[in-house]
């Protein structure tokens, strides 16, 4: 696999990997998770981090949820208290005493050196309930379809992808975007969701012709260089579903390059289907 510098060179616009703040594995360290409700005003987060630093506690990762116009914001973070001058509960009380903090709760690691967020559920992605499946798991799932159904697996995956693409596109179009900006937004969502880095190479709305490249395509990444033919049937279906939802037209999608057969990216050409 390419290193970070190589990845930045081959993936358009990518800065670095995005590690979801779901847990920390640090053997020999004293770990805890803090969950805070804050006033949604400037300086609230600064007050929290200043108090944490005062006790020599190192914040490792976390997330912030704050909606403009709402009175409350929410912060949760994992922290290393190995060299701290206060225990986790003492620090929680100190944070709770801050004027900016409405509520403060701490959860300590149940397994030494390992803490996992088990108090935030369901997982949300842009307001939608979501799940996380790692690439290795997906690779085994799709490979099992091939083993059981043979060439029929490509049809199953394509149809699944088409329905998923329609759902995604309708959700994005609900924001009132035109066709081109809908495609751009979906491409950005693909990066944010970890599906791949999408580059729109060509879009001709008059003929409904679309050419896109997907770098690090999640469907083909587990089998990169191990197939003789293009293998991204699910993503091919997603593209067909997206275009159907955007334009109302039935399209035919061909995969002209594929990571599964050793290409640096998966490239798809979509054109209006012959009537």
Short mmCIF file of C-alpha atoms in Angstrom, two decimals:
data_model
loop_
_atom_site.label_atom_id
_atom_site.label_comp_id
_atom_site.label_asym_id
_atom_site.label_seq_id
_atom_site.Cartn_x
_atom_site.Cartn_y
_atom_site.Cartn_z
CA UNK A 1 0.00 0.00 0.00
CA UNK A 2 1.25 3.54 -0.69
CA UNK A 3 2.59 5.61 2.18
CA UNK A 4 1.02 8.91 3.23
CA UNK A 5 3.17 11.04 0.91
CA UNK A 6 2.46 8.75 -2.06
CA UNK A 7 -1.26 8.80 -1.22
CA UNK A 8 -1.31 12.61 -1.30
CA UNK A 9 0.39 12.52 -4.70
CA UNK A 10 -2.09 10.13 -6.35
CA UNK A 11 -5.39 11.09 -4.69
CA UNK A 12 -6.84 14.42 -5.87
CA UNK A 13 -7.33 16.84 -2.98
CA UNK A 14 -6.66 14.31 -0.19
CA UNK A 15 -4.77 15.65 2.84
CA UNK A 16 -4.58 12.69 5.20
CA UNK A 17 -6.52 9.69 6.49
CA UNK A 18 -9.57 10.41 8.67
CA UNK A 19 -9.57 8.31 11.84
CA UNK A 20 -13.06 8.18 13.37
CA UNK A 21 -12.80 9.00 17.10
CA UNK A 22 -14.43 5.76 18.26
CA UNK A 23 -11.74 4.42 20.56
CA UNK A 24 -8.11 4.44 21.68
CA UNK A 25 -5.69 1.54 22.12
CA UNK A 26 -2.68 2.62 24.18
CA UNK A 27 -1.23 -0.13 26.41
CA UNK A 28 0.20 1.14 29.66
CA UNK A 29 -1.66 4.47 29.53
CA UNK A 30 -4.46 5.68 31.79
CA UNK A 31 -7.38 6.51 29.49
CA UNK A 32 -10.79 8.09 29.96
CA UNK A 33 -13.62 9.53 27.87
CA UNK A 34 -15.25 12.85 28.74
CA UNK A 35 -18.74 13.86 27.55
CA UNK A 36 -19.61 17.55 27.91
CA UNK A 37 -22.59 19.75 27.17
CA UNK A 38 -21.47 23.35 26.65
CA UNK A 39 -23.03 26.71 26.03
CA UNK A 40 -22.92 27.25 22.28
CA UNK A 41 -20.89 30.45 22.41
CA UNK A 42 -17.37 31.53 21.40
CA UNK A 43 -14.74 30.59 23.96
CA UNK A 44 -16.54 27.59 25.46
CA UNK A 45 -14.20 25.03 23.93
CA UNK A 46 -11.16 27.16 24.76
CA UNK A 47 -12.21 27.24 28.42
CA UNK A 48 -12.47 23.45 28.47
CA UNK A 49 -9.10 22.81 26.83
CA UNK A 50 -7.41 25.34 29.12
CA UNK A 51 -8.76 23.55 32.20
CA UNK A 52 -7.74 20.15 30.82
CA UNK A 53 -4.22 21.41 30.10
CA UNK A 54 -3.97 22.91 33.59
CA UNK A 55 -4.23 19.37 34.99
CA UNK A 56 -1.59 18.02 32.55
CA UNK A 57 -4.14 15.90 30.71
CA UNK A 58 -3.57 15.22 27.01
CA UNK A 59 -6.61 15.20 24.70
CA UNK A 60 -6.16 12.41 22.13
CA UNK A 61 -9.20 12.60 19.86
CA UNK A 62 -12.88 13.46 19.91
CA UNK A 63 -15.70 15.24 18.16
CA UNK A 64 -17.75 18.42 18.48
CA UNK A 65 -21.40 18.90 17.57
CA UNK A 66 -22.63 22.49 17.45
CA UNK A 67 -25.49 23.80 15.32
CA UNK A 68 -25.69 27.56 14.62
CA UNK A 69 -28.54 29.14 16.54
CA UNK A 70 -28.91 26.37 19.13
CA UNK A 71 -28.17 27.11 22.79
CA UNK A 72 -26.17 23.98 23.53
CA UNK A 73 -23.14 22.29 21.97
CA UNK A 74 -21.80 18.82 22.66
CA UNK A 75 -18.19 17.70 22.99
CA UNK A 76 -16.76 14.28 23.69
CA UNK A 77 -13.07 13.40 23.79
CA UNK A 78 -10.67 10.67 24.78
CA UNK A 79 -7.86 11.73 27.09
CA UNK A 80 -4.60 10.37 28.45
CA UNK A 81 -4.32 10.98 32.21
CA UNK A 82 -1.11 9.02 32.77
CA UNK A 83 0.83 12.13 33.87
CA UNK A 84 -2.21 14.07 35.12
CA UNK A 85 -2.31 15.97 38.40
CA UNK A 86 -5.98 15.04 38.81
CA UNK A 87 -7.97 11.85 38.50
CA UNK A 88 -10.71 11.48 35.88
CA UNK A 89 -13.58 12.19 38.27
CA UNK A 90 -11.76 15.14 39.81
CA UNK A 91 -11.20 16.59 36.35
CA UNK A 92 -14.87 16.07 35.46
CA UNK A 93 -15.87 18.04 38.55
CA UNK A 94 -13.42 20.81 37.65
CA UNK A 95 -14.89 21.01 34.16
CA UNK A 96 -18.43 21.01 35.52
CA UNK A 97 -17.53 24.03 37.66
CA UNK A 98 -16.72 26.12 34.57
CA UNK A 99 -19.35 28.70 33.64
CA UNK A 100 -19.30 27.52 30.01
CA UNK A 101 -20.03 23.87 30.93
CA UNK A 102 -23.63 22.74 31.49
CA UNK A 103 -22.94 19.04 32.13
CA UNK A 104 -19.81 16.89 32.41
CA UNK A 105 -19.51 13.11 32.60
CA UNK A 106 -16.49 10.82 32.56
CA UNK A 107 -16.18 7.16 31.59
CA UNK A 108 -13.05 5.26 32.54
CA UNK A 109 -11.49 2.43 30.54
CA UNK A 110 -12.94 -0.96 31.47
CA UNK A 111 -10.04 -2.79 29.82
CA UNK A 112 -6.54 -1.51 30.69
CA UNK A 113 -5.08 0.45 27.79
CA UNK A 114 -8.27 0.23 25.71
CA UNK A 115 -11.25 2.55 25.68
CA UNK A 116 -14.07 2.39 23.14
CA UNK A 117 -16.99 4.77 22.79
CA UNK A 118 -20.06 2.73 23.70
CA UNK A 119 -22.30 5.58 24.84
CA UNK A 120 -23.03 7.32 21.53
CA UNK A 121 -25.61 5.57 19.37
CA UNK A 122 -26.84 5.53 16.67
CA UNK A 123 -23.95 6.64 14.50
CA UNK A 124 -25.04 9.59 12.34
CA UNK A 125 -23.69 10.75 8.97
CA UNK A 126 -25.24 14.06 7.89
CA UNK A 127 -28.26 13.28 10.03
CA UNK A 128 -28.76 9.74 8.72
CA UNK A 129 -28.38 6.59 10.85
CA UNK A 130 -25.23 4.85 9.60
CA UNK A 131 -23.02 1.83 10.20
CA UNK A 132 -19.29 1.25 9.74
CA UNK A 133 -17.99 -1.79 7.87
CA UNK A 134 -14.25 -2.05 7.36
CA UNK A 135 -12.80 -2.71 3.91
CA UNK A 136 -11.57 -6.19 4.87
CA UNK A 137 -15.08 -7.22 5.92
CA UNK A 138 -16.61 -5.83 2.73
CA UNK A 139 -14.03 -7.65 0.63
CA UNK A 140 -14.95 -10.98 2.22
CA UNK A 141 -18.68 -10.28 1.83
CA UNK A 142 -18.41 -9.50 -1.88
CA UNK A 143 -16.02 -12.41 -2.48
CA UNK A 144 -18.52 -14.75 -0.86
CA UNK A 145 -21.19 -13.53 -3.29
CA UNK A 146 -18.84 -14.46 -6.15
CA UNK A 147 -18.23 -17.91 -4.66
CA UNK A 148 -21.92 -18.69 -4.19
CA UNK A 149 -23.55 -17.01 -7.21
CA UNK A 150 -20.73 -16.84 -9.77
CA UNK A 151 -21.50 -14.39 -12.57
CA UNK A 152 -24.92 -13.82 -11.00
CA UNK A 153 -23.18 -11.89 -8.22
CA UNK A 154 -22.45 -9.04 -10.63
CA UNK A 155 -26.18 -8.65 -11.34
CA UNK A 156 -27.07 -8.71 -7.64
CA UNK A 157 -24.43 -6.12 -6.78
CA UNK A 158 -25.38 -3.89 -9.72
CA UNK A 159 -29.06 -3.86 -8.76
CA UNK A 160 -28.21 -3.19 -5.11
CA UNK A 161 -25.97 -0.32 -6.18
CA UNK A 162 -28.60 1.15 -8.48
CA UNK A 163 -31.17 1.36 -5.70
CA UNK A 164 -28.59 2.85 -3.31
CA UNK A 165 -27.53 5.43 -5.91
CA UNK A 166 -31.12 6.56 -6.46
CA UNK A 167 -31.64 7.01 -2.71
CA UNK A 168 -28.43 9.02 -2.30
CA UNK A 169 -29.12 11.27 -5.29
CA UNK A 170 -32.70 12.03 -4.24
CA UNK A 171 -31.47 13.00 -0.79
CA UNK A 172 -28.87 15.39 -2.21
CA UNK A 173 -31.26 16.89 -4.79
CA UNK A 174 -33.62 17.72 -1.93
CA UNK A 175 -31.21 20.58 -1.10
CA UNK A 176 -32.32 22.26 -4.34
CA UNK A 177 -29.05 21.75 -6.25
CA UNK A 178 -28.79 21.63 -10.03
CA UNK A 179 -27.51 18.48 -11.75
CA UNK A 180 -23.81 19.44 -11.83
CA UNK A 181 -23.71 20.56 -8.21
CA UNK A 182 -25.61 17.42 -7.20
CA UNK A 183 -22.84 15.35 -8.81
CA UNK A 184 -20.16 17.44 -7.09
CA UNK A 185 -21.88 17.05 -3.71
CA UNK A 186 -22.23 13.28 -4.15
CA UNK A 187 -18.55 13.03 -5.14
CA UNK A 188 -17.61 14.90 -1.95
CA UNK A 189 -19.88 12.65 0.12
CA UNK A 190 -18.09 9.63 -1.35
CA UNK A 191 -14.82 10.90 0.09
CA UNK A 192 -16.35 11.79 3.46
CA UNK A 193 -18.01 8.37 3.75
CA UNK A 194 -14.82 6.50 2.84
CA UNK A 195 -16.17 5.02 -0.41
CA UNK A 196 -13.33 6.44 -2.49
CA UNK A 197 -11.93 9.65 -3.92
CA UNK A 198 -14.15 10.62 -6.84
CA UNK A 199 -13.00 12.75 -9.76
CA UNK A 200 -15.56 13.95 -12.32
CA UNK A 201 -13.63 13.80 -15.61
CA UNK A 202 -16.47 14.69 -17.98
CA UNK A 203 -20.14 15.62 -17.67
CA UNK A 204 -22.32 16.42 -20.68
CA UNK A 205 -25.91 17.00 -19.55
CA UNK A 206 -27.20 17.24 -23.12
CA UNK A 207 -26.26 13.62 -23.83
CA UNK A 208 -26.24 12.37 -20.22
CA UNK A 209 -22.62 11.28 -20.63
CA UNK A 210 -20.56 11.05 -17.46
CA UNK A 211 -16.96 9.92 -17.02
CA UNK A 212 -15.66 9.58 -13.48
CA UNK A 213 -12.65 8.06 -11.78
CA UNK A 214 -12.76 6.54 -8.31
CA UNK A 215 -9.42 6.25 -6.55
CA UNK A 216 -9.17 3.78 -3.64
CA UNK A 217 -12.59 2.38 -4.59
CA UNK A 218 -13.80 0.50 -1.50
CA UNK A 219 -15.30 -2.29 -3.63
CA UNK A 220 -12.07 -3.12 -5.47
CA UNK A 221 -9.43 -2.14 -2.93
CA UNK A 222 -9.50 -5.55 -1.15
CA UNK A 223 -8.85 -7.37 -4.45
CA UNK A 224 -6.56 -4.84 -6.15
CA UNK A 225 -4.51 -6.49 -8.90
CA UNK A 226 -6.10 -9.92 -8.35
CA UNK A 227 -8.71 -10.05 -11.12
CA UNK A 228 -8.52 -10.28 -14.91
CA UNK A 229 -11.59 -8.14 -15.64
CA UNK A 230 -13.26 -5.00 -14.21
CA UNK A 231 -15.00 -5.94 -10.99
CA UNK A 232 -16.78 -2.89 -9.56
CA UNK A 233 -20.39 -3.89 -10.17
CA UNK A 234 -21.83 -2.28 -7.03
CA UNK A 235 -20.32 1.14 -7.76
CA UNK A 236 -21.30 0.80 -11.42
CA UNK A 237 -24.89 0.36 -10.23
CA UNK A 238 -24.60 3.33 -7.88
CA UNK A 239 -23.61 5.56 -10.79
CA UNK A 240 -26.54 4.31 -12.88
CA UNK A 241 -28.93 4.97 -9.99
CA UNK A 242 -27.55 8.45 -9.38
CA UNK A 243 -27.97 9.46 -13.01
CA UNK A 244 -31.45 7.99 -13.18
CA UNK A 245 -32.50 10.02 -10.13
CA UNK A 246 -30.88 13.21 -11.45
CA UNK A 247 -31.91 13.08 -15.11
CA UNK A 248 -34.76 10.58 -15.23
CA UNK A 249 -32.90 8.70 -17.97
CA UNK A 250 -31.89 5.05 -18.05
CA UNK A 251 -28.13 4.82 -18.57
CA UNK A 252 -25.58 2.17 -19.38
CA UNK A 253 -22.42 2.24 -17.26
CA UNK A 254 -19.16 0.65 -18.42
CA UNK A 255 -16.06 0.24 -16.28
CA UNK A 256 -13.09 1.05 -18.51
CA UNK A 257 -10.34 0.82 -15.87
CA UNK A 258 -10.33 -1.07 -12.59
CA UNK A 259 -8.13 -1.39 -9.52
CA UNK A 260 -9.06 -5.08 -9.36
CA UNK A 261 -7.08 -5.73 -12.55
CA UNK A 262 -4.15 -3.52 -11.58
CA UNK A 263 -5.18 -0.06 -12.81
CA UNK A 264 -4.45 2.93 -10.52
CA UNK A 265 -8.16 3.79 -10.29
CA UNK A 266 -11.58 2.60 -11.40
CA UNK A 267 -12.96 4.60 -14.33
CA UNK A 268 -16.60 4.54 -15.36
CA UNK A 269 -18.27 5.81 -18.52
CA UNK A 270 -22.03 6.33 -18.32
CA UNK A 271 -24.16 7.02 -21.39
CA UNK A 272 -27.87 7.11 -22.09
CA UNK A 273 -29.13 3.63 -22.86
CA UNK A 274 -30.41 2.96 -26.38
CA UNK A 275 -34.20 2.96 -26.52
#
